[in-house]
Short mmCIF file of C-alpha atoms in Angstrom, two decimals:
data_model
loop_
_atom_site.label_atom_id
_atom_site.label_comp_id
_atom_site.label_asym_id
_atom_site.label_seq_id
_atom_site.Cartn_x
_atom_site.Cartn_y
_atom_site.Cartn_z
CA MET A 1 0.00 0.00 0.00
CA TYR A 2 1.36 3.25 0.83
CA GLY A 3 4.92 3.55 1.80
CA GLU A 4 6.32 3.24 5.22
CA MET A 5 5.86 6.05 7.79
CA ARG A 6 9.02 7.61 9.54
CA THR A 7 9.01 9.50 12.78
CA VAL A 8 11.56 12.33 13.02
CA GLU A 9 12.63 13.60 16.45
CA PHE A 10 13.04 17.36 16.27
CA SER A 11 13.95 17.77 19.87
CA ARG A 12 17.51 16.90 19.21
CA ILE A 13 18.18 19.90 16.88
CA PRO A 14 20.15 22.62 18.79
CA PRO A 15 18.57 26.10 18.97
CA ALA A 16 19.88 28.87 16.76
CA PRO A 17 22.21 31.42 18.54
CA PRO A 18 20.70 34.92 19.38
CA PRO A 19 21.48 37.71 16.95
CA ALA A 20 24.43 39.93 17.83
CA PRO A 21 23.53 43.51 19.08
CA PRO A 22 23.86 46.24 16.44
CA PRO A 23 26.98 48.40 16.66
CA PRO A 24 26.50 51.81 18.34
CA PRO A 25 25.66 54.64 15.93
CA VAL A 26 28.57 56.74 14.78
CA ARG A 27 28.23 60.36 16.15
CA ARG A 28 29.62 63.31 14.21
CA GLY A 29 31.46 65.29 16.94
CA ARG A 30 32.41 69.14 16.72
CA ARG A 31 35.89 69.62 15.58
CA ARG A 32 37.72 71.89 18.11
CA LEU A 33 40.13 74.59 16.89
CA PRO A 34 43.62 73.94 17.84
CA TRP A 35 44.59 75.73 21.02
CA VAL A 36 46.96 78.05 19.13
CA LEU A 37 44.20 79.40 16.98
CA SER A 38 41.94 79.82 20.02
CA GLY A 39 44.57 81.82 21.84
CA LEU A 40 45.16 84.05 18.82
CA LEU A 41 41.48 84.83 18.55
CA ALA A 42 41.33 85.70 22.23
CA LEU A 43 44.25 88.07 21.86
CA LEU A 44 42.61 89.77 18.91
CA LEU A 45 39.39 90.24 20.81
CA LEU A 46 41.23 91.61 23.86
CA GLY A 47 43.23 94.04 21.71
CA GLY A 48 40.09 95.36 20.09
CA ALA A 49 38.50 95.92 23.45
CA LEU A 50 41.57 97.72 24.76
CA TYR A 51 41.70 99.87 21.60
CA ALA A 52 38.08 100.88 22.09
CA VAL A 53 38.49 101.64 25.80
CA THR A 54 41.77 103.57 25.52
CA PRO A 55 40.24 107.01 24.63
CA LEU A 56 37.81 106.66 27.52
CA ARG A 57 40.63 106.29 29.99
CA HIS A 58 41.93 109.83 29.27
CA PRO A 59 40.00 112.92 30.50
CA LEU A 60 38.49 115.25 27.99
CA PRO A 61 40.57 118.38 27.32
CA ASN A 62 39.17 121.57 28.85
CA PRO A 63 37.37 123.94 26.48
CA THR A 64 39.49 126.88 25.35
CA VAL A 65 38.35 130.50 25.08
CA GLU A 66 39.61 132.84 22.37
CA LEU A 67 38.67 136.53 22.56
CA THR A 68 37.35 138.07 19.37
CA LEU A 69 37.24 141.68 20.69
CA PRO A 70 40.45 143.73 21.02
CA VAL A 71 41.66 144.64 24.50
CA SER A 72 41.62 148.33 23.58
CA MET A 73 40.24 150.60 20.91
CA THR A 74 39.64 154.25 20.16
CA ILE A 75 36.26 155.84 19.66
CA PRO A 76 35.97 156.18 15.88
CA GLY A 77 35.62 159.49 14.13
CA THR A 78 37.55 162.70 13.67
CA ALA A 79 39.19 164.01 16.82
CA PRO A 80 37.73 167.37 17.91
CA ARG A 81 39.62 170.59 17.18
CA LEU A 82 39.07 173.10 19.96
CA PRO A 83 39.37 176.90 19.58
CA TRP A 84 42.50 177.28 21.68
CA PRO A 85 43.67 180.79 22.61
CA ARG A 86 46.36 182.34 20.40
CA SER A 87 48.53 183.17 23.39
CA GLY A 88 49.04 181.88 26.89
CA GLN A 89 48.28 178.33 27.91
CA ALA A 90 45.14 176.20 28.20
CA MET A 91 43.93 172.73 29.01
CA ILE A 92 40.56 170.97 29.05
CA SER A 93 39.88 167.78 30.98
CA ILE A 94 36.74 165.77 31.70
CA ASP A 95 36.69 164.20 35.13
CA GLY A 96 36.70 160.44 34.82
CA LEU A 97 37.57 160.49 31.12
CA GLY A 98 40.85 162.31 30.71
CA THR A 99 42.40 165.23 28.89
CA LEU A 100 40.62 166.49 25.79
CA GLY A 101 43.50 168.72 24.75
CA THR A 102 46.11 171.32 25.65
CA SER A 103 47.72 174.36 24.06
CA GLY A 104 50.62 176.70 24.69
CA GLY A 105 53.17 174.20 25.93
CA SER A 106 54.10 173.44 29.52
CA LYS A 107 56.25 176.37 30.60
CA SER A 108 55.53 177.60 34.14
CA LEU A 109 53.73 180.96 34.08
CA PRO A 110 52.59 183.48 36.71
CA ILE A 111 49.06 182.60 37.81
CA ALA A 112 47.97 185.63 39.88
CA SER A 113 44.95 184.98 42.14
CA VAL A 114 44.43 181.48 40.78
CA THR A 115 46.97 180.80 43.55
CA LYS A 116 44.12 181.11 46.06
CA VAL A 117 42.75 177.73 44.96
CA MET A 118 45.74 176.12 46.68
CA THR A 119 45.36 178.45 49.69
CA ALA A 120 41.76 177.34 50.17
CA TYR A 121 42.59 173.69 49.47
CA VAL A 122 45.27 173.60 52.19
CA ILE A 123 42.97 175.34 54.68
CA LEU A 124 40.10 172.93 54.02
CA THR A 125 42.25 169.81 54.17
CA GLU A 126 43.66 170.92 57.53
CA HIS A 127 40.39 172.39 58.83
CA PRO A 128 37.58 170.47 57.09
CA LEU A 129 34.17 172.10 56.82
CA ALA A 130 30.78 170.51 56.35
CA VAL A 131 28.55 172.07 53.72
CA GLY A 132 26.94 175.18 55.19
CA ALA A 133 29.05 175.05 58.36
CA GLN A 134 30.84 178.17 59.58
CA GLY A 135 33.78 176.40 61.19
CA PRO A 136 36.16 177.87 63.75
CA LYS A 137 36.54 181.60 64.29
CA LEU A 138 39.61 183.75 63.78
CA THR A 139 40.30 187.31 64.88
CA VAL A 140 41.87 190.01 62.72
CA SER A 141 44.89 191.41 64.53
CA ALA A 142 45.73 195.09 64.85
CA GLU A 143 48.75 194.60 62.61
CA GLN A 144 46.70 192.92 59.90
CA ALA A 145 44.10 195.66 60.02
CA ALA A 146 46.79 198.35 59.96
CA ALA A 147 48.21 196.95 56.72
CA TYR A 148 44.94 197.51 54.86
CA PRO A 149 45.53 201.18 53.77
CA ALA A 150 48.94 200.42 52.22
CA GLU A 151 47.59 197.30 50.50
CA LYS A 152 44.74 199.34 49.06
CA ALA A 153 47.15 202.01 47.84
CA ARG A 154 49.03 199.34 45.86
CA GLY A 155 45.82 198.46 44.07
CA GLU A 156 45.49 195.02 45.56
CA SER A 157 42.26 193.03 45.54
CA LEU A 158 41.04 193.25 49.16
CA VAL A 159 38.15 193.15 51.59
CA GLU A 160 37.94 195.73 54.33
CA VAL A 161 38.95 194.45 57.76
CA ARG A 162 39.17 195.92 61.24
CA ALA A 163 41.26 195.11 64.28
CA GLY A 164 39.45 192.67 66.52
CA GLU A 165 37.04 191.61 63.78
CA VAL A 166 35.87 188.04 64.34
CA ILE A 167 35.32 186.07 61.16
CA THR A 168 34.58 182.38 60.63
CA GLU A 169 36.63 180.05 58.48
CA ARG A 170 33.80 179.90 55.98
CA GLN A 171 33.54 183.69 55.73
CA ALA A 172 37.30 184.02 55.34
CA LEU A 173 37.23 181.46 52.50
CA GLN A 174 34.36 183.33 50.85
CA ALA A 175 36.49 186.49 50.98
CA VAL A 176 39.41 184.67 49.40
CA LEU A 177 37.50 182.82 46.65
CA LEU A 178 34.77 185.29 45.59
CA PRO A 179 36.20 188.86 45.61
CA SER A 180 39.73 187.40 45.66
CA ALA A 181 40.91 189.20 48.80
CA ASN A 182 44.71 189.11 49.07
CA ASN A 183 44.67 190.35 52.66
CA MET A 184 42.31 187.58 53.77
CA ALA A 185 44.55 184.98 52.11
CA ARG A 186 47.43 186.22 54.25
CA ILE A 187 45.24 186.32 57.38
CA LEU A 188 44.15 182.70 56.81
CA ALA A 189 47.74 181.61 56.15
CA ALA A 190 48.99 183.09 59.43
CA TRP A 191 46.02 181.63 61.33
CA ASP A 192 46.75 178.14 60.01
CA ALA A 193 50.55 177.95 60.08
CA GLY A 194 51.61 180.73 62.45
CA SER A 195 53.19 182.73 59.64
CA VAL A 196 52.75 183.35 55.94
CA ALA A 197 56.15 181.80 55.18
CA ALA A 198 55.29 178.60 57.01
CA PHE A 199 52.01 178.36 55.16
CA VAL A 200 53.74 178.77 51.79
CA GLU A 201 55.89 175.77 52.67
CA LYS A 202 52.69 173.78 53.16
CA MET A 203 51.43 174.96 49.78
CA ASN A 204 54.57 173.73 48.01
CA ALA A 205 54.56 170.44 49.92
CA THR A 206 50.96 169.87 48.81
CA ALA A 207 51.85 170.68 45.21
CA ASP A 208 54.65 168.11 45.33
CA ARG A 209 52.30 165.51 46.77
CA LEU A 210 49.78 166.11 43.97
CA GLY A 211 52.44 165.81 41.28
CA MET A 212 52.28 169.48 40.28
CA SER A 213 55.85 169.50 38.97
CA GLY A 214 55.56 172.85 37.17
CA THR A 215 54.27 174.75 40.20
CA HIS A 216 56.06 176.86 42.79
CA TYR A 217 54.36 179.13 45.34
CA THR A 218 56.00 182.15 46.95
CA ASP A 219 52.90 183.69 48.53
CA PRO A 220 49.29 182.67 49.37
CA SER A 221 47.63 185.36 47.24
CA GLY A 222 49.41 185.17 43.88
CA LEU A 223 50.35 188.84 43.86
CA ASP A 224 54.01 187.85 43.60
CA PRO A 225 54.85 187.07 39.94
CA ASP A 226 57.32 184.42 41.14
CA THR A 227 54.33 182.26 42.06
CA VAL A 228 54.08 180.15 38.90
CA SER A 229 52.29 177.09 37.59
CA THR A 230 50.98 175.43 34.43
CA ALA A 231 47.52 174.87 33.00
CA ARG A 232 47.99 171.15 33.53
CA ASP A 233 48.91 171.52 37.20
CA GLN A 234 45.99 173.83 37.88
CA VAL A 235 43.55 171.36 36.33
CA VAL A 236 44.94 168.66 38.64
CA LEU A 237 44.47 170.91 41.66
CA ALA A 238 41.03 172.10 40.58
CA SER A 239 39.75 168.53 40.34
CA LYS A 240 41.00 167.83 43.86
CA ALA A 241 39.55 171.04 45.26
CA MET A 242 36.14 170.53 43.66
CA ALA A 243 35.96 167.14 45.37
CA LEU A 244 35.75 169.00 48.70
CA PRO A 245 32.02 169.76 49.20
CA ALA A 246 32.62 173.00 51.16
CA PHE A 247 34.97 174.31 48.47
CA ALA A 248 32.56 173.44 45.65
CA GLU A 249 29.69 175.08 47.57
CA ILE A 250 31.56 178.37 48.08
CA VAL A 251 32.93 178.84 44.53
CA GLU A 252 29.45 178.35 43.09
CA GLN A 253 28.09 181.34 45.02
CA LYS A 254 27.60 184.62 43.21
CA GLN A 255 27.92 186.70 46.38
CA ALA A 256 28.34 186.50 50.15
CA THR A 257 27.97 188.72 53.19
CA LEU A 258 30.95 189.37 55.48
CA PRO A 259 30.99 191.02 58.94
CA VAL A 260 32.82 194.26 57.98
CA ALA A 261 33.05 194.24 54.21
CA GLY A 262 29.33 193.54 53.80
CA THR A 263 28.13 192.01 50.52
CA VAL A 264 30.92 190.88 48.19
CA LYS A 265 30.52 189.52 44.67
CA ASN A 266 32.16 186.70 42.81
CA TYR A 267 34.64 187.94 40.18
CA ASN A 268 33.88 184.89 38.05
CA GLU A 269 31.00 186.13 35.94
CA LEU A 270 30.66 182.76 34.18
CA VAL A 271 29.30 181.10 37.33
CA GLY A 272 25.71 180.04 36.83
CA ARG A 273 25.94 180.14 33.02
CA ASN A 274 26.43 177.24 30.63
CA GLY A 275 26.83 174.86 33.54
CA VAL A 276 29.79 176.72 35.11
CA VAL A 277 30.06 175.98 38.85
CA GLY A 278 33.37 177.75 39.65
CA ILE A 279 36.17 178.12 40.39
CA LYS A 280 38.71 181.05 40.38
CA THR A 281 39.86 184.09 38.41
CA GLY A 282 43.24 185.81 38.47
CA SER A 283 44.82 188.83 36.82
CA THR A 284 48.00 190.87 37.15
CA ASP A 285 50.22 192.70 34.68
CA GLU A 286 52.67 189.80 34.72
CA ALA A 287 50.10 186.97 34.62
CA GLY A 288 47.52 188.52 32.31
CA GLY A 289 44.01 187.12 32.55
CA CYS A 290 43.74 183.68 34.16
CA LEU A 291 40.81 181.41 34.94
CA VAL A 292 40.47 177.93 36.34
CA PHE A 293 36.92 176.73 35.82
CA ALA A 294 34.57 173.80 36.27
CA ALA A 295 31.31 173.13 34.47
CA VAL A 296 28.77 170.35 34.86
CA VAL A 297 27.06 169.25 31.65
CA ASN A 298 24.58 166.53 30.71
CA VAL A 299 25.55 164.19 27.87
CA GLY A 300 23.16 161.41 27.01
CA GLY A 301 21.58 161.57 30.45
CA ARG A 302 24.94 161.43 32.22
CA LYS A 303 26.49 164.27 34.22
CA LEU A 304 30.07 165.11 33.36
CA THR A 305 32.33 167.67 35.01
CA ILE A 306 34.56 169.64 32.68
CA VAL A 307 37.62 171.15 34.34
CA GLY A 308 39.86 173.60 32.53
CA ALA A 309 42.48 176.28 32.90
CA VAL A 310 43.26 179.26 30.71
CA LEU A 311 46.37 181.29 31.58
CA GLY A 312 48.13 184.38 30.26
CA GLN A 313 45.41 186.18 28.30
CA PRO A 314 46.57 189.67 27.28
CA GLY A 315 45.02 192.98 28.23
CA ALA A 316 45.92 196.43 29.53
CA ASP A 317 44.15 195.97 32.86
CA THR A 318 42.08 193.53 34.91
CA PRO A 319 38.69 194.14 33.21
CA VAL A 320 40.13 193.61 29.74
CA GLN A 321 42.18 190.61 30.82
CA LEU A 322 39.18 188.93 32.44
CA ASP A 323 36.91 189.72 29.49
CA ARG A 324 39.34 187.96 27.18
CA VAL A 325 39.77 184.93 29.41
CA PHE A 326 35.99 184.65 29.79
CA ALA A 327 35.52 184.83 26.00
CA VAL A 328 38.13 182.10 25.41
CA THR A 329 36.57 179.93 28.09
CA ARG A 330 33.03 180.26 26.70
CA SER A 331 34.26 179.22 23.26
CA LEU A 332 36.21 176.27 24.64
CA LEU A 333 33.23 175.10 26.68
CA ARG A 334 30.87 175.20 23.69
CA SER A 335 33.26 173.17 21.56
CA THR A 336 33.95 170.72 24.37
CA VAL A 337 30.27 170.03 24.96
CA ALA A 338 29.75 169.61 21.19
CA ALA A 339 32.57 167.05 21.07
CA LEU A 340 31.09 164.89 23.81
CA ALA A 341 28.59 162.23 22.78
CA VAL A 342 27.37 158.73 23.58
CA HIS A 343 29.11 156.05 21.53
CA THR A 344 28.03 152.40 21.30
CA LEU A 345 31.18 150.30 21.33
CA VAL A 346 29.63 146.84 21.78
CA GLU A 347 26.22 145.87 20.41
CA ALA A 348 23.78 143.59 22.23
CA GLY A 349 24.47 140.01 21.14
CA GLU A 350 27.86 140.88 19.69
CA GLN A 351 30.35 138.02 19.91
CA VAL A 352 33.05 138.59 22.48
CA ALA A 353 34.78 135.20 22.46
CA THR A 354 34.82 131.79 20.78
CA VAL A 355 34.73 128.63 22.91
CA ARG A 356 36.31 125.51 21.42
CA GLY A 357 35.35 122.31 23.19
CA PRO A 358 36.67 118.74 22.78
CA LEU A 359 36.22 116.85 19.49
CA GLY A 360 34.78 119.76 17.54
CA THR A 361 32.22 120.95 20.09
CA GLY A 362 31.99 124.64 20.94
CA THR A 363 29.91 127.77 21.39
CA THR A 364 30.30 131.54 21.56
CA ILE A 365 30.29 134.12 24.36
CA ASN A 366 28.21 137.19 23.54
CA ALA A 367 27.37 140.54 25.13
CA ALA A 368 23.98 140.41 26.86
CA GLU A 369 23.38 144.15 26.35
CA LYS A 370 24.94 146.95 24.36
CA VAL A 371 27.72 148.96 25.98
CA ASP A 372 27.69 152.74 25.58
CA VAL A 373 30.43 155.13 26.65
CA VAL A 374 30.49 158.90 26.76
CA GLY A 375 33.52 160.40 25.15
CA TRP A 376 34.89 161.91 21.99
CA PRO A 377 36.41 160.54 18.77
CA GLY A 378 39.97 159.47 19.39
CA LEU A 379 39.48 158.70 23.09
CA GLN A 380 41.28 155.50 24.06
CA VAL A 381 39.00 152.84 25.54
CA ARG A 382 40.04 149.69 27.42
CA ILE A 383 38.05 146.46 27.06
CA ASP A 384 38.19 143.77 29.73
CA ALA A 385 36.36 140.46 29.29
CA ARG A 386 36.30 138.35 32.46
CA ILE A 387 35.27 134.85 31.41
CA PRO A 388 35.52 131.99 33.93
CA ALA A 389 36.62 128.54 32.83
CA VAL A 390 33.94 127.06 30.57
CA PRO A 391 32.66 123.58 31.57
CA TRP A 392 32.14 120.77 29.04
CA ARG A 393 28.38 121.11 29.40
CA ILE A 394 26.74 124.56 29.36
CA ALA A 395 23.26 125.64 28.34
CA ALA A 396 22.41 128.10 25.61
CA GLY A 397 22.00 131.65 26.88
CA ALA A 398 23.67 130.90 30.19
CA GLU A 399 25.23 133.89 31.92
CA HIS A 400 28.97 133.37 31.96
CA GLY A 401 31.30 136.27 32.72
CA LYS A 402 31.24 140.04 32.41
CA LEU A 403 32.45 142.59 29.89
CA THR A 404 33.77 145.93 31.17
CA VAL A 405 34.58 148.90 28.95
CA THR A 406 36.57 151.70 30.53
CA ALA A 407 36.75 155.14 28.95
CA GLY A 408 39.15 157.17 31.06
CA GLY A 409 38.51 156.04 34.61
CA LYS A 410 34.79 155.24 34.39
CA PRO A 411 33.92 151.60 33.71
CA VAL A 412 30.64 150.46 32.20
CA GLY A 413 29.75 146.92 31.35
CA THR A 414 27.34 144.10 30.66
CA ALA A 415 26.91 140.44 31.49
CA LEU A 416 28.11 137.82 29.00
CA ARG A 417 25.99 134.92 27.79
CA THR A 418 26.63 131.76 25.80
CA GLY A 419 25.32 131.39 22.27
CA THR A 420 24.32 127.80 21.54
CA GLY A 421 24.53 125.15 24.22
CA MET A 422 27.53 122.85 24.42
CA GLU A 423 27.49 119.14 25.32
CA PRO A 424 30.47 116.83 25.86
CA PRO A 425 30.97 114.20 23.12
CA SER A 426 29.31 110.80 23.62
CA THR A 427 31.24 107.59 24.30
CA TRP A 428 30.73 106.44 20.73
CA GLU A 429 31.94 109.80 19.37
CA ARG A 430 35.05 109.54 21.47
CA ILE A 431 35.76 106.01 20.25
CA ARG A 432 35.01 106.86 16.64
CA HIS A 433 37.16 109.98 16.78
CA HIS A 434 40.01 107.86 18.19
CA ARG A 435 39.95 105.68 15.07
#
């Protein structure tokens, strides 16, 4: 039938070995730069940082200031030409401004009763008077009174006196300065110094102290022609004397009343006209007509005192001599006043200085207001800009300093202000500028 059946024993077949585990995956690792290259890169980065930081380690330079105005200038225009006298000597000065001009040289000349300005000045400096005060009293001696007839016979300028007359210092000065009393000048001199000679020594010592190098006094009245001076010296003295309130008060009077002489008049007929406020006439054959004068005028709302001297004007006698010196003085005063004016030397907003800050920054310093001076063309003017150190940061329009303009001895000025604001450069600007 069918073939024979065989039984196969599978249990004897060994099991197959387990599969081997797969190999680990291959990872792509980062390739590291060699240590030399890494160090080089670090050095480069450090150098760049140091290069950028270097300008920041140094302080910013301080801003510098450069003035754009000159330190001095003259008032522009044609210098005035005054109508100086043809003979003698003259000088015009404006207190606080300086000398407007002179004529006739500097030779010492007789000055007649102009001498009494020094007599009164010495008396008032040694025996000061308040305005309106009478001061101490002095008594006319019998000898002084007895000299009056002979003095009158010589044609001297006098006031009548009597032995035993009591007169105050103020009244004695009125007698000396208004009717130009020679005898009262001598009486005052002896009262002050004990003798006329001793008083004359005081006069010359005072002249030396005031720098009146062309002046020499030999008597307190000026009758002696050896008493000499110059127009320049008398202007110096007049300015000093007019600074004494009692002196200025007396020479401005047109008349006064004295105990014995009664009412006396001022010989200076210019007083009270054209601003004239004094101060003293003089006339002798040797001196001619002489006048030292002061006038107060208004220029641009400002009061100025003109002081002048005119010496040696010719004439046959005192009336003619004084008429001529008065005429010369009136003409000089008119021309002087016409020459004086207000001049604007610095305009409001005008640049005074340039400020240069660090790395191209900067600003300007400008006048806050205009600066006007009173003067005349040709007058020398000094300009002084006081500008403190400018900080790196300052606002626009900030007040910073002061400008002073001095014409003669009188300063005027204005505040100074910055133009645009100024800021210090930023860190980036400093680094970029360093490149």
